[in-house]
Structure formats: structure tokens, C-alpha cells
Tab-separated table of C-alpha atoms in Angstrom:
chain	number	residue	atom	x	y	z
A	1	UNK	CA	-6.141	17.716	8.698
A	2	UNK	CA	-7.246	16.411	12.645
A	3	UNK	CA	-8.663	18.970	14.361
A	4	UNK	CA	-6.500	21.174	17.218
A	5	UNK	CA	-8.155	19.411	20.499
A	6	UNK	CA	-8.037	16.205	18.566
A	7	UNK	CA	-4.052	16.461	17.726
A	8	UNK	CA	-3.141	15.898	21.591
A	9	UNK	CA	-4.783	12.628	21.574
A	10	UNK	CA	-3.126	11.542	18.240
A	11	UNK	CA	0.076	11.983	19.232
A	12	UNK	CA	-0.117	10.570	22.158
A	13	UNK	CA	-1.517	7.487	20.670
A	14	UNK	CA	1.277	7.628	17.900
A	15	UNK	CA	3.525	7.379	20.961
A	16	UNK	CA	1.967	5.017	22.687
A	17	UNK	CA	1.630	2.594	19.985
A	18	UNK	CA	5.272	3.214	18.808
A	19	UNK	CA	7.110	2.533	21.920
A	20	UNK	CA	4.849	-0.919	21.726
A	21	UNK	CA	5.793	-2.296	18.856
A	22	UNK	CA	9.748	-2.141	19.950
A	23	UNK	CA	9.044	-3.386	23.313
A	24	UNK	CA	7.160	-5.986	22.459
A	25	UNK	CA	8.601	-7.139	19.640
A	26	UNK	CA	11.829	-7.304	22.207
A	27	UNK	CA	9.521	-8.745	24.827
A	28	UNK	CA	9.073	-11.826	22.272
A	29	UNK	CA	12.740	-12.142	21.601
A	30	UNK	CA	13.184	-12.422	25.032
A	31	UNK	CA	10.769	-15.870	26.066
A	32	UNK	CA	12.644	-19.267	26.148
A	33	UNK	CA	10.972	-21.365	23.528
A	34	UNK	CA	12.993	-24.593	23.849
A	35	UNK	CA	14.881	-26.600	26.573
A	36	UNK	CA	13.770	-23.954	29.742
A	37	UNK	CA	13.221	-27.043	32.677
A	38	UNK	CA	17.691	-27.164	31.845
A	39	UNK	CA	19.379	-25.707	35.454
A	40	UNK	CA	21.696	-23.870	32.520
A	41	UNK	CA	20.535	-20.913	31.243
A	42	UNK	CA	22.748	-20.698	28.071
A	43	UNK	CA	21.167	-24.108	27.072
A	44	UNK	CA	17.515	-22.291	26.637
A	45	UNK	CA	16.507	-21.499	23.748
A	46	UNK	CA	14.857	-18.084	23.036
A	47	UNK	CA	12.799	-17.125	20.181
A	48	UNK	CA	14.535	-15.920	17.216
A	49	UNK	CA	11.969	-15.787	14.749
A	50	UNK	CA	12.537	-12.007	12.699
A	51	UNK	CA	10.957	-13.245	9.542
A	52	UNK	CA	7.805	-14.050	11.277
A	53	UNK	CA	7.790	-11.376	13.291
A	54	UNK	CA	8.280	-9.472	9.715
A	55	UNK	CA	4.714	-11.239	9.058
A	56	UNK	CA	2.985	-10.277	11.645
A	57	UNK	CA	3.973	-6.660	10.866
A	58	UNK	CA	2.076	-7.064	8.018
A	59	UNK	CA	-1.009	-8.200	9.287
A	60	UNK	CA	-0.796	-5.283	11.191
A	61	UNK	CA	-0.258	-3.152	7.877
A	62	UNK	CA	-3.449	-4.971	6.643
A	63	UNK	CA	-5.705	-4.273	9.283
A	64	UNK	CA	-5.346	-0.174	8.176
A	65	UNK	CA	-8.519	-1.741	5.461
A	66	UNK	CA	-10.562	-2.034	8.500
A	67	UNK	CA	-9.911	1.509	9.087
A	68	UNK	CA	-10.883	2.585	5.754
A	69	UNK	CA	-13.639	0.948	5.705
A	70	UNK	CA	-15.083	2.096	8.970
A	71	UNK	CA	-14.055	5.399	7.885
A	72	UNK	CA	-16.141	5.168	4.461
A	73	UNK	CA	-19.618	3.690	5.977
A	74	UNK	CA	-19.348	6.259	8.517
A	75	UNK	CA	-18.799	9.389	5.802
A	76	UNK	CA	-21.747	7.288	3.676
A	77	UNK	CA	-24.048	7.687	7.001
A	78	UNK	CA	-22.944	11.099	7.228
A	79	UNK	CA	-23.538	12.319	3.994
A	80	UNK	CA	-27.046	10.722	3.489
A	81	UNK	CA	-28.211	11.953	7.155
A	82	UNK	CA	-26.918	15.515	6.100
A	83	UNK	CA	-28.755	15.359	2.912
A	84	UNK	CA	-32.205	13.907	3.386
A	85	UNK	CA	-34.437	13.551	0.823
A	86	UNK	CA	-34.776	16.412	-1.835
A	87	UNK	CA	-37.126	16.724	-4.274
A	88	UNK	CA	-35.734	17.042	-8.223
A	89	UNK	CA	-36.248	20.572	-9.024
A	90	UNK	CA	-37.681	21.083	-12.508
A	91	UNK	CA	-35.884	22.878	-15.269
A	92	UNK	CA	-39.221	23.315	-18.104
A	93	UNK	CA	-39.270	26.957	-17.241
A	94	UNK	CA	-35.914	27.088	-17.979
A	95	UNK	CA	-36.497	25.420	-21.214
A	96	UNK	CA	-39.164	27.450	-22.071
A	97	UNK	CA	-37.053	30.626	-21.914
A	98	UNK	CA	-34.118	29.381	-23.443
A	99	UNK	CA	-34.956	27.819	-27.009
A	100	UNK	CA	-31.179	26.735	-27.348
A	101	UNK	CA	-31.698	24.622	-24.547
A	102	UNK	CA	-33.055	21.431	-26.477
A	103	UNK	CA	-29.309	21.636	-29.235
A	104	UNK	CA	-27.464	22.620	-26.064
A	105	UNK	CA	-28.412	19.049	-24.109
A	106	UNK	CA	-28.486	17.121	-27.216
A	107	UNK	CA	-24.763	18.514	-28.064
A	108	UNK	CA	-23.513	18.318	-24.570
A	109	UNK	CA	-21.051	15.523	-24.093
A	110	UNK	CA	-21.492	15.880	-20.391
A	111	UNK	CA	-23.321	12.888	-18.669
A	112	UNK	CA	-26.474	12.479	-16.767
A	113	UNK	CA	-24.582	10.769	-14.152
A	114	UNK	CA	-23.277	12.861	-11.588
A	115	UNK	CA	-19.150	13.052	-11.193
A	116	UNK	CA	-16.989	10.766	-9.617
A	117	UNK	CA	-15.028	12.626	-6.430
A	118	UNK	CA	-12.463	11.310	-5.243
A	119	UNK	CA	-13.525	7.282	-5.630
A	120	UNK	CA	-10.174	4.969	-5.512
A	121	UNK	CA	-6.239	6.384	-6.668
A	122	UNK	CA	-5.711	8.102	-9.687
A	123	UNK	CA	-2.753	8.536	-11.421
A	124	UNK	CA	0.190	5.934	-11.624
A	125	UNK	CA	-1.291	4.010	-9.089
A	126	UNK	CA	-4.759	3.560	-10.879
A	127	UNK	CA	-6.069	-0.066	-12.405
A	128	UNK	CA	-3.037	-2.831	-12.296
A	129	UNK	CA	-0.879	0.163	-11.248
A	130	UNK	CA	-1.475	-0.724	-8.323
A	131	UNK	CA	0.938	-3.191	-8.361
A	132	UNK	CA	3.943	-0.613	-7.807
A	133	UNK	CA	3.031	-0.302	-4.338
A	134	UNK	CA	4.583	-3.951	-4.274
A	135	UNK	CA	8.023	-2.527	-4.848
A	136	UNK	CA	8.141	-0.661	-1.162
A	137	UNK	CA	6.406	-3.292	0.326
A	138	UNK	CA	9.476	-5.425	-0.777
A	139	UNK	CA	11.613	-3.301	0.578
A	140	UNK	CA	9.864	-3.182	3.813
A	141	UNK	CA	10.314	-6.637	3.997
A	142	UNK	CA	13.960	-7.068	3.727
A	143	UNK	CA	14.774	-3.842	5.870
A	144	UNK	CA	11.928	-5.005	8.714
A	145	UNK	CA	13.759	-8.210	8.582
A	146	UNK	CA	17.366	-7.039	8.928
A	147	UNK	CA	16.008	-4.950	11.691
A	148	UNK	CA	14.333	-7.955	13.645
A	149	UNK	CA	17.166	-10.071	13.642
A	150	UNK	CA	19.673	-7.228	14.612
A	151	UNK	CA	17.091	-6.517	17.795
A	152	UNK	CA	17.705	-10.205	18.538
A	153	UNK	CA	21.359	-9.261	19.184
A	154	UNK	CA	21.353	-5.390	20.853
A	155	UNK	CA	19.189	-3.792	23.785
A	156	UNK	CA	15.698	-1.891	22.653
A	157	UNK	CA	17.391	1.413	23.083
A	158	UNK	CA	20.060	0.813	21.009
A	159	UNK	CA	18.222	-0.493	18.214
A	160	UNK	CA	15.849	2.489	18.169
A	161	UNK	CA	18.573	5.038	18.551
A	162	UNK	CA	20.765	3.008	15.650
A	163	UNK	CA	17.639	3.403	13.034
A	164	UNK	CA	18.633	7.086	13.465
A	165	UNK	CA	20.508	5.948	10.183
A	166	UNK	CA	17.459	6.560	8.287
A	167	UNK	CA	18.186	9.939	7.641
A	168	UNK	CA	21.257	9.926	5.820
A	169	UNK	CA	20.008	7.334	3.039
A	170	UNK	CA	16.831	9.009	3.085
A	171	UNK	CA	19.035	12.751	2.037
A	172	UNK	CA	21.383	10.350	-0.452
A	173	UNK	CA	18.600	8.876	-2.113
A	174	UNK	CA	16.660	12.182	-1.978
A	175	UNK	CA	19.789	13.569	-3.896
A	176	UNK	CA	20.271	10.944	-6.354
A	177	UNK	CA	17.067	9.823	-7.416
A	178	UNK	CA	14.697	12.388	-6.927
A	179	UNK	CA	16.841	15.547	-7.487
A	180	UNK	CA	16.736	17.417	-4.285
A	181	UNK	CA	19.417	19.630	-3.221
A	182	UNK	CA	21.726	19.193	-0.307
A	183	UNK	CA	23.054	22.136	1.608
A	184	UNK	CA	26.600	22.601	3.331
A	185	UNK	CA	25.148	22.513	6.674
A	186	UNK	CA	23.221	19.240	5.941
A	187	UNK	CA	26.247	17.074	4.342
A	188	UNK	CA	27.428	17.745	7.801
A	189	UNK	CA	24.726	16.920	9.770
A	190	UNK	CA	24.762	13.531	7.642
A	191	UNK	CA	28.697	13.020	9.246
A	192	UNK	CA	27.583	13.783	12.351
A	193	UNK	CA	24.575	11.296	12.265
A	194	UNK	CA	27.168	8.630	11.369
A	195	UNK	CA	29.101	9.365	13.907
A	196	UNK	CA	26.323	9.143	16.547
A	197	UNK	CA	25.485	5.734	15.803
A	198	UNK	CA	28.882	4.668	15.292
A	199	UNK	CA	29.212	5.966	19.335
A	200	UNK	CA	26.106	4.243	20.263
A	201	UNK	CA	27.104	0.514	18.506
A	202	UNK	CA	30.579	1.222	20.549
A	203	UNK	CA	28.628	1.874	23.723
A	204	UNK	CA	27.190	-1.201	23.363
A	205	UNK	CA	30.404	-3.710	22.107
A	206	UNK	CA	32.133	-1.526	25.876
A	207	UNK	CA	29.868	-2.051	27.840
A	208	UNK	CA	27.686	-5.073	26.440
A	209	UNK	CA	24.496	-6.153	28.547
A	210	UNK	CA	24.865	-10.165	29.352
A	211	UNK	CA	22.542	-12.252	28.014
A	212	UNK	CA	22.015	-15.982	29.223
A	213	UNK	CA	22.942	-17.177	26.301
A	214	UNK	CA	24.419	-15.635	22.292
A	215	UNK	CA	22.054	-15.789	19.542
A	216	UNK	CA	22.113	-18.689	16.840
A	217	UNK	CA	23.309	-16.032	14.145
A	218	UNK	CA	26.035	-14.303	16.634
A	219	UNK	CA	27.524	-17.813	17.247
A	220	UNK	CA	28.566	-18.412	14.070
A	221	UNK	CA	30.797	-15.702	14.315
A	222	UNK	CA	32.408	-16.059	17.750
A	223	UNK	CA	32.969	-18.667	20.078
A	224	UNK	CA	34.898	-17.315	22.871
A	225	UNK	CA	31.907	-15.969	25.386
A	226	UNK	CA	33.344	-12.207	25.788
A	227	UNK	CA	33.972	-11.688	22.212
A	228	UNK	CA	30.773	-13.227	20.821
A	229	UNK	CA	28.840	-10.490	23.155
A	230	UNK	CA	30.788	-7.674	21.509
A	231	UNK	CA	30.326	-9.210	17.937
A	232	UNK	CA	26.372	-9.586	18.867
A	233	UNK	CA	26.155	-5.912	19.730
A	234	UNK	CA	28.386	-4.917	16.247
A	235	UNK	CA	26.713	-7.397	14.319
A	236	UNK	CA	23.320	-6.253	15.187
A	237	UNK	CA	24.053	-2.508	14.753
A	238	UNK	CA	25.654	-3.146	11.395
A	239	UNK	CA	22.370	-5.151	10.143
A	240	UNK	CA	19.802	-2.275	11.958
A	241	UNK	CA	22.119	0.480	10.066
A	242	UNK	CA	22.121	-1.553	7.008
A	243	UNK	CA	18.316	-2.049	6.731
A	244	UNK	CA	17.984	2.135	6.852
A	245	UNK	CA	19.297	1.775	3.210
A	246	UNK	CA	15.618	-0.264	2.238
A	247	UNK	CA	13.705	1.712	4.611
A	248	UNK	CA	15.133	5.107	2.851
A	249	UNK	CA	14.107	3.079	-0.089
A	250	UNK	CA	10.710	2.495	0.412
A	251	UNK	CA	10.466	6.349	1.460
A	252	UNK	CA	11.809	7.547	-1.770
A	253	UNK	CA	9.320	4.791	-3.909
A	254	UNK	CA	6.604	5.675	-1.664
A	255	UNK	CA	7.107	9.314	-2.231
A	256	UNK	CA	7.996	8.931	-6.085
A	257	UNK	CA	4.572	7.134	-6.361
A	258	UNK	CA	2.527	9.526	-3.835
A	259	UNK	CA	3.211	12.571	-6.180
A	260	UNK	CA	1.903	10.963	-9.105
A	261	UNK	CA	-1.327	9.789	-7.744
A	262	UNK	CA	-4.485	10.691	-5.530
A	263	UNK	CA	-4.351	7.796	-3.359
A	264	UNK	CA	-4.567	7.892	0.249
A	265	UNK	CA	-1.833	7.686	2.313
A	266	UNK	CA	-3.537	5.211	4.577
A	267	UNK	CA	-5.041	2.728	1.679
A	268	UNK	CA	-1.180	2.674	0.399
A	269	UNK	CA	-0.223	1.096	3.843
A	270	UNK	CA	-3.129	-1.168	3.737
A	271	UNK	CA	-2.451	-2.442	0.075
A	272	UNK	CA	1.654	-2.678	0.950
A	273	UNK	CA	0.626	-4.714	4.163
A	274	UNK	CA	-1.940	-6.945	1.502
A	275	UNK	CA	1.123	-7.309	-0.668
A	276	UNK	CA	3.958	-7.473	1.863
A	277	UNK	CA	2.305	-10.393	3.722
A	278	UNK	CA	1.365	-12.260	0.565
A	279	UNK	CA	5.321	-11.981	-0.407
A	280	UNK	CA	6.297	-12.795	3.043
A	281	UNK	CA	4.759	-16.097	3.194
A	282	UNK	CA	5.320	-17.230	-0.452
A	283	UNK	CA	9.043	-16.393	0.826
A	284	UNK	CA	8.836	-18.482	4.183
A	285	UNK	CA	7.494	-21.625	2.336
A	286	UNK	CA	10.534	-21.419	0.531
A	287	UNK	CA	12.732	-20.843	3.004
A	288	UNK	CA	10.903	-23.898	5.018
A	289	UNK	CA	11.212	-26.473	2.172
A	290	UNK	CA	14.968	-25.301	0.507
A	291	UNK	CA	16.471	-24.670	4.373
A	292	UNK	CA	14.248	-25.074	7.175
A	293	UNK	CA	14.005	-28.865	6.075
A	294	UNK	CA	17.174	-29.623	6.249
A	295	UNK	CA	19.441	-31.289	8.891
A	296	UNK	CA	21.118	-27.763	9.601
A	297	UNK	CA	17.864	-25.801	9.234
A	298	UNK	CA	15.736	-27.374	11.240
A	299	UNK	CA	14.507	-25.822	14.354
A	300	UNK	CA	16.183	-22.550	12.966
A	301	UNK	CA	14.693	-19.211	12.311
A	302	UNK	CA	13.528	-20.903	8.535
A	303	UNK	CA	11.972	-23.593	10.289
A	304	UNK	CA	8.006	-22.731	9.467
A	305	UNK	CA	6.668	-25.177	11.415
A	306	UNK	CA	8.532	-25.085	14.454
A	307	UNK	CA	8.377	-21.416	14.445
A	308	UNK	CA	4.599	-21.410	14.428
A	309	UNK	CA	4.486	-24.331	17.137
A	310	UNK	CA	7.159	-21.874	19.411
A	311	UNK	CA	4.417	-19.118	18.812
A	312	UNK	CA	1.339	-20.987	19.238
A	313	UNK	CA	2.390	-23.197	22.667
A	314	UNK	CA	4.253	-20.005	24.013
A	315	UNK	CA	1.470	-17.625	25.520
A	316	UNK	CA	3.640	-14.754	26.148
A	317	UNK	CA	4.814	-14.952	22.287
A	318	UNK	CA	1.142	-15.825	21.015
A	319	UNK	CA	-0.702	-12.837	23.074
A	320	UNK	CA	2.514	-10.189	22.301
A	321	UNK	CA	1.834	-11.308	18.874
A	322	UNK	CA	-1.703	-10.087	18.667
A	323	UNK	CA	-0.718	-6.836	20.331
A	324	UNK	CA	2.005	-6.208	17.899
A	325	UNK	CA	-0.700	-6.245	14.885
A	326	UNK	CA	-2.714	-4.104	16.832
A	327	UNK	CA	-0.587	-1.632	17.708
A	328	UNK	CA	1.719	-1.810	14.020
A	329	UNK	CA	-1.979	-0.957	12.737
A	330	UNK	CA	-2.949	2.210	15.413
A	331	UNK	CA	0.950	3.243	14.851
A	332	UNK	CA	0.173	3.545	11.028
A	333	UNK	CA	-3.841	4.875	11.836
A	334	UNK	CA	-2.490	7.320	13.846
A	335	UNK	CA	0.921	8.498	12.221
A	336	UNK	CA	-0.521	9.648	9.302
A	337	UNK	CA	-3.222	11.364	11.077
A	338	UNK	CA	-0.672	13.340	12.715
A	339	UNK	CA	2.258	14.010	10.327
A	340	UNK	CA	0.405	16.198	8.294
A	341	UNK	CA	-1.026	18.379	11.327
A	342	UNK	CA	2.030	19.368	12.810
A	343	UNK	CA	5.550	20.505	11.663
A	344	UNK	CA	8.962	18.880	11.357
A	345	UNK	CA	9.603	20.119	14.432
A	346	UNK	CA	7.047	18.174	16.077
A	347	UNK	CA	7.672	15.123	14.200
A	348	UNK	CA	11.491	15.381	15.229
A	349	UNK	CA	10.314	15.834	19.118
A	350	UNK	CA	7.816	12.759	18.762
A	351	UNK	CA	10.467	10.377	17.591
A	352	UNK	CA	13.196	11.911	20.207
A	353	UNK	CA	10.378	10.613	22.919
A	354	UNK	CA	9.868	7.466	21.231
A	355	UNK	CA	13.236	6.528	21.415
A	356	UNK	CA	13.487	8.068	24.966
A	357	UNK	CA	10.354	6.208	26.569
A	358	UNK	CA	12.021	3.041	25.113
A	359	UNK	CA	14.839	3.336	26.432
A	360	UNK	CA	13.415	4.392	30.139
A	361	UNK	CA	11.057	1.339	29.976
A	362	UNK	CA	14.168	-0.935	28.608
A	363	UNK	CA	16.348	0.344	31.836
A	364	UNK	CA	13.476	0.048	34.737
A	365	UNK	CA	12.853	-3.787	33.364
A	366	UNK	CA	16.259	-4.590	34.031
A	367	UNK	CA	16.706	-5.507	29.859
A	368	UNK	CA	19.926	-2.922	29.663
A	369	UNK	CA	22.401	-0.832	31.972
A	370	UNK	CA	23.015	2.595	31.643
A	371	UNK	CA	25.972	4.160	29.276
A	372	UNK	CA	27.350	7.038	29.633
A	373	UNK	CA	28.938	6.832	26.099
A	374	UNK	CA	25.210	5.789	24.235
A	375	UNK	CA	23.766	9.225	26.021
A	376	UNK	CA	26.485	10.957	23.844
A	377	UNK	CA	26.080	8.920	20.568
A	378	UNK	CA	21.923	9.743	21.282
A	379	UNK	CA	22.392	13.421	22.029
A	380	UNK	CA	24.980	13.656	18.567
A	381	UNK	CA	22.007	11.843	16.687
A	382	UNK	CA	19.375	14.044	17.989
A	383	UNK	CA	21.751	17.352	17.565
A	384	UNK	CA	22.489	16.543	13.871
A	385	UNK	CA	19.217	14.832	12.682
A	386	UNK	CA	17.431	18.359	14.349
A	387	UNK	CA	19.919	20.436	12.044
A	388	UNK	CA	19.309	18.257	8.863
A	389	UNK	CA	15.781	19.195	9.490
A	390	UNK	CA	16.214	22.869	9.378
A	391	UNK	CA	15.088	22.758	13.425
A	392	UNK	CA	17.825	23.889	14.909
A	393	UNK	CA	20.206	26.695	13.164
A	394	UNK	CA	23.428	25.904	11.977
A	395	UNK	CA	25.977	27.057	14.466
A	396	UNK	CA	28.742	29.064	11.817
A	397	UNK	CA	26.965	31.720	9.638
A	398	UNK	CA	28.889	30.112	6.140
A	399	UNK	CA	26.813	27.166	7.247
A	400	UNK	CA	23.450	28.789	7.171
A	401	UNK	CA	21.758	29.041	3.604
A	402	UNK	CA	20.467	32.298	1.864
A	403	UNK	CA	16.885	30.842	0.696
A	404	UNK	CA	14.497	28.575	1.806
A	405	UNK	CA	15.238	25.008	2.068
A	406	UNK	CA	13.562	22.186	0.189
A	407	UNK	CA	11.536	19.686	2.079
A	408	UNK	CA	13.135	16.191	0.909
A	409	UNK	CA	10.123	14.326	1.324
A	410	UNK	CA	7.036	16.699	0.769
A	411	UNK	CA	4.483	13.481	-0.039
A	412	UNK	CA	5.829	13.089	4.330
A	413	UNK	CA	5.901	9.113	4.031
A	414	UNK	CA	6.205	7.446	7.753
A	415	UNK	CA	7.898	4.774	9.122
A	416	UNK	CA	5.479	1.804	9.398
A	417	UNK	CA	6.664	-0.202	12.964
């Protein structure tokens, strides 16, 4: 557990980095990549690259190793600074007194060695077990992915405010899968969660923010100008909403696997980042060679090599890029070096500010106007995720339960971008 003056600085990190890795990652989606010298605007191309940007997530996750390793040499130089040298204390006296001593040692089936503490996971998650970890990290993959392309199509705001959704496949799968117990006053809170993102995705088909031009995947779908904004917006909330069911996923493997082993939290992000990248780029060569190839692939968002070329020769995309790994790693570092230091309550208030700085910083760039109807649909998610977490009291006494609720998620897995 961090240390009281030390908990101030984490979370502010924790914020700091989290508010990042939207922004940027919107920042990116944002650059013209193609055609930009064309006098039209809805002739440039932007990048739309969310299965890269899944891989650079990754590399991000991976970089937590660093971490652990830093952290290791410097409790090595600790402990052999602390220790010094000490001489081996002798035991023939004892010997001499005890004349059992000599059948005790020879019938001992202790070793001379001292005891392993703490080296490496135990548990499930020990030897080739290892490779279970894979299983979230492939469901990180497809729910990080969803959630990229769906920010291609919706403001930052409304994309952090729509993963809200989290919580009520997170309490379903809690219920299903690993047992837990749902009371009255949280099946209600999960209603009222839906129906705060359902009012922010309609804030944002009412009152959509213009872009220059629709996204490849949101053209498909419309043609008419005014409707294909409205469809973007939709279509992006539906596949933000829709990822929540992996990322509830991964929380319920993660925590499945947590309470049957000794590993720590922070080498499970590093080995899911090891294994999430490796899957991630088997997947894009793939993708490159069965789509990207073709006539109707090509120069699409399964295009390997032109996405790497739109990344390399754009600056703002190549520099962002870097930054997103950075902070995706200090967002993980930092996360897990608060979440077990301070209550729900404080973990609630920390993602309420997240989503709040993003959306300040979204609105004072000029990337999003301001809705009247998306400060309801945030205040309904905030009111009704607070009450699922036992922060705030029910409001009718038949609501409020007679013991002690159970913590869905004790193992307290975080999200990892």
C-alpha cells in the first residue's frame, strides 16, 4: 500500500495520464493523412487506424516490465545495503547440548537452502499457466478495438462518458459467472446506467458536432450528409457500449485468475501487453494479406503498410504515438498503485474527473459543443454508477439492504487505457 503523502501524487498522475490517453488517441484521429493540399475539406483523409492504435496500447502494456524490473534491482540494492555482511553464527554448542541434534538434521527433510518468498506467481498462473493471462488480453483486444473505431465517429466526451457501460456487464457477469449477489437497489442502478448512456448517444445524434468529412466505416451506412452524422454518433456509441461487454470480460477473467494466484497485479498487465501485442500483430498480417491487399482494402484501416507509412510521415501521429505508450504504461504504473490505497469512493470520484477534464479540454479545443441533454445523460451515469457502488444511499428505505454488501470485484482489476 503507497504511503499517505505519496497517494496525492498518484492520483494525480493516474489522472493525468488517463485524460492523455483519450485525448490523444482523439488528437491522432483527428490529423489528415491523405489528400490535405485539396481546397475541400471532406476530400482529406484523416487517420482511421483503431487496430493500430490497439497496438500501440500494448506496447504501452509492455513497458509495465520496465517497471518491474526497476522496481526489483532497486529492492535487491535495498536489501543487500540493509543487510551488510554478517558473519555465520555457529551452532556446535548447540550440538553439544543437544545429542538429538545429529538424528534430528539427518531426519529433517527441510533444506539447507533458504526459502523462496514470494519469487514469480503461484497458483493457476504458475509454469505454462501463464498462458491464461492470454484469454483477457484477447479480450482487451477486441473491446480496445471496438472502442477506437467508435472514437473515430463521436466527440472525446462522449466516448468516455458512453464506457460508463462497463458497469452493468461487469454486475451481469459478476452474477453469472462468478456467483455474486445483486441487490434491489443495484438492478436499478444498472437501468438507470442504461438509460444515461442511451441520453448521452441521443445528445450526440441531436445535436451532432460537424466534422469535415464522415468516417470510411460511417459511410457505408449513410449517404445523405445530415443522416450519416447522426448514424456516426449512434454507430459509434453502439460499438463503445458494445466493447464494455469484453472489457467486463477481461475484469471477470482477470479477477477469476487473480484469486487463484500470487501474481502481481502489475506483472499481469505486463505479460497481457507481451501477449496482447504478439496477437495483435499476428492478427494485422492477416488482415493486411486476406483484406488490406485487396482492391477494396487497400488504403483502409487493414492496410498495414499504408497505415504505418500514415504514422511514420505524419509527425503529429508519430510523436502522439510515443506519448500514448508512455502514458497507457504510467496509467497502468500508477492505477494499481492507487486502487488499493483508497476506497470505492475515491475510485468513483477519480473516474467522474477523468471523464470531466476530458470533456473540459474537448470543449476549450473547439473538438465538441456543449449539450445540455449529455450533462443529464452524465449526471444519470454518475448518480446510478455512485449507487451501484454502495456510495451514495439508496433513496426509498425497501431499496436499502439489511447486511453488508459484497464487493463484485475484490481482486479490484483496472481499466488498462
Amino acid at each position: 500500500m503507497a504511503s499517505k503523502t505519496v497517494i496525492p501524487f498518484l492520483v494525480g498522475m493516474m489522472l493525468l495520464t488517463g485524460v492523455c490517453n483519450t485525448l490523444l488517441t482523439k488528437l491522432q484521429d483527428n490529423q489528415c493523412v491523405r489528400d490535405c493540399d485539396n481546397p475541400d475539406p471532406k476530400k482529406h483523409v484523416l487517420f482511421e487506424q483503431p487496430v493500430l492504435q490497439t497496438a500501440q496500447m500494448f506496447v504501452g502494456e509492455a513497458g509495465c516490465w520496465l517497471v518491474v524490473g526497476l522496481m526489483a534491482a532497486y529492492a535487491r540494492i535495498t536489501k543487500r545495503n540493509r543487510e551488510g555482511y554478517e558473519p555465520v553464527q555457529s551452532t556446535d554448542a548447540q550440538a553439544d547440548t543437544d545429542p538429538n541434534a545429529d538424528a534430528a538434521s539427518i531426519n529433517s527433510e527441510s533444506t539447507l537452502l533458504p526459502k523462496r518468498t514470494g519469487a514469480g506467481p503461484g497458483g493457476v498462473l504458475s509454469g505454462f499457466g501463464i498462458l491464461l493471462l492470454s484469454l483477457p488480453a484477447i479480450c482487451d483486444i477486441l473491446g480496445t478495438t471496438l472502442m477506437n473505431a467508435g472514437l473515430l465517429m463521436v466527440a472525446a466526451s462522449i466516448y468516455q462518458m458512453t464506457r460508463g457501460a462497463l458497469v452493468l456487464f461487469v454486475g451481469l457477469f459478476s452474477l453469472v459467472f462468478l456467483g455474486r449477489k445483486l441487490h434491489l437497489f443495484q438492478w436499478l442502478s444498472l437501468f438507470g446506467v442504461v438509460l444515461g448512456v442511451a441520453l448521452v448517444g441521443l445528445a450526440g445524434a441531436i445535436q451532432p458536432d460537424t466534422k469535415a468529412n464522415a468516417t470510411s466505416l460511417s459511410a457505408l451506412v449513410a449517404e445523405d450528409p445530415a443522416a450519416a452524422e447522426a448514424v456516426r454518433v449512434v454507430l459509434g456509441v453502439l460499438l463503445i457500449a458494445g466493447a464494455q461487454i469484453f472489457t467486463a470480460t477481461q475484469f471477470v477473467l482477470e479477477e477469476s485468475l487473480l484469486e487463484r494466484s500470487s501474481i502481481e497485479p502489475i506483472e499481469v498487465v505486463g505479460w497481457e501487453g507481451l501477449f496482447g501485442l504478439a496477437v495483435t500483430l499476428i492478427g494485422m498480417l492477416v488482415l493486411h494479406f486476406a483484406i488490406g491487399r485487396t482492391d477494396a482494402g487497400r488504403l483502409g484501416p487493414f492496410d498495414l503498410v499504408e497505415g504505418f507509412r500514415q504514422m511514420v510521415e505524419n509527425k503529429v501521429v508519430l510523436i502522439s504515438s510515443f506519448l500514448i505508450m508512455i502514458s497507457i504504461g504510467g496509467f497502468n504504473f500508477f492505477g494499481l498503485s492507487v486502487t488499493r490505497s483508497v476506497s470505492a469512493t475515491s475510485r468513483s470520484t477519480i473516474d467522474t474527473c477523468r471523464t470531466l477534464f476530458i470533456w473540459i479540454v474537448s470543449l476549450g479545443l473547439g473538438w465538441e459543443t456543449f449539450k445540455w441533454l449529455q450533462v443529464a445523460g452524465f449526471a444519470l451515469l454518475v448518480y446510478f454508477t455512485f449507487l451501484f457502488n454502495g456510495i451514495v444511499q439508496p433513496p426509498f428505505e425497501f431499496l436499502r439492504p439489511r447486511r453488508d454488501v459484497e464487493e463484485l470485484l475484490p481482486e479490484q482489476p483496472i481499466e488498462h487505457n
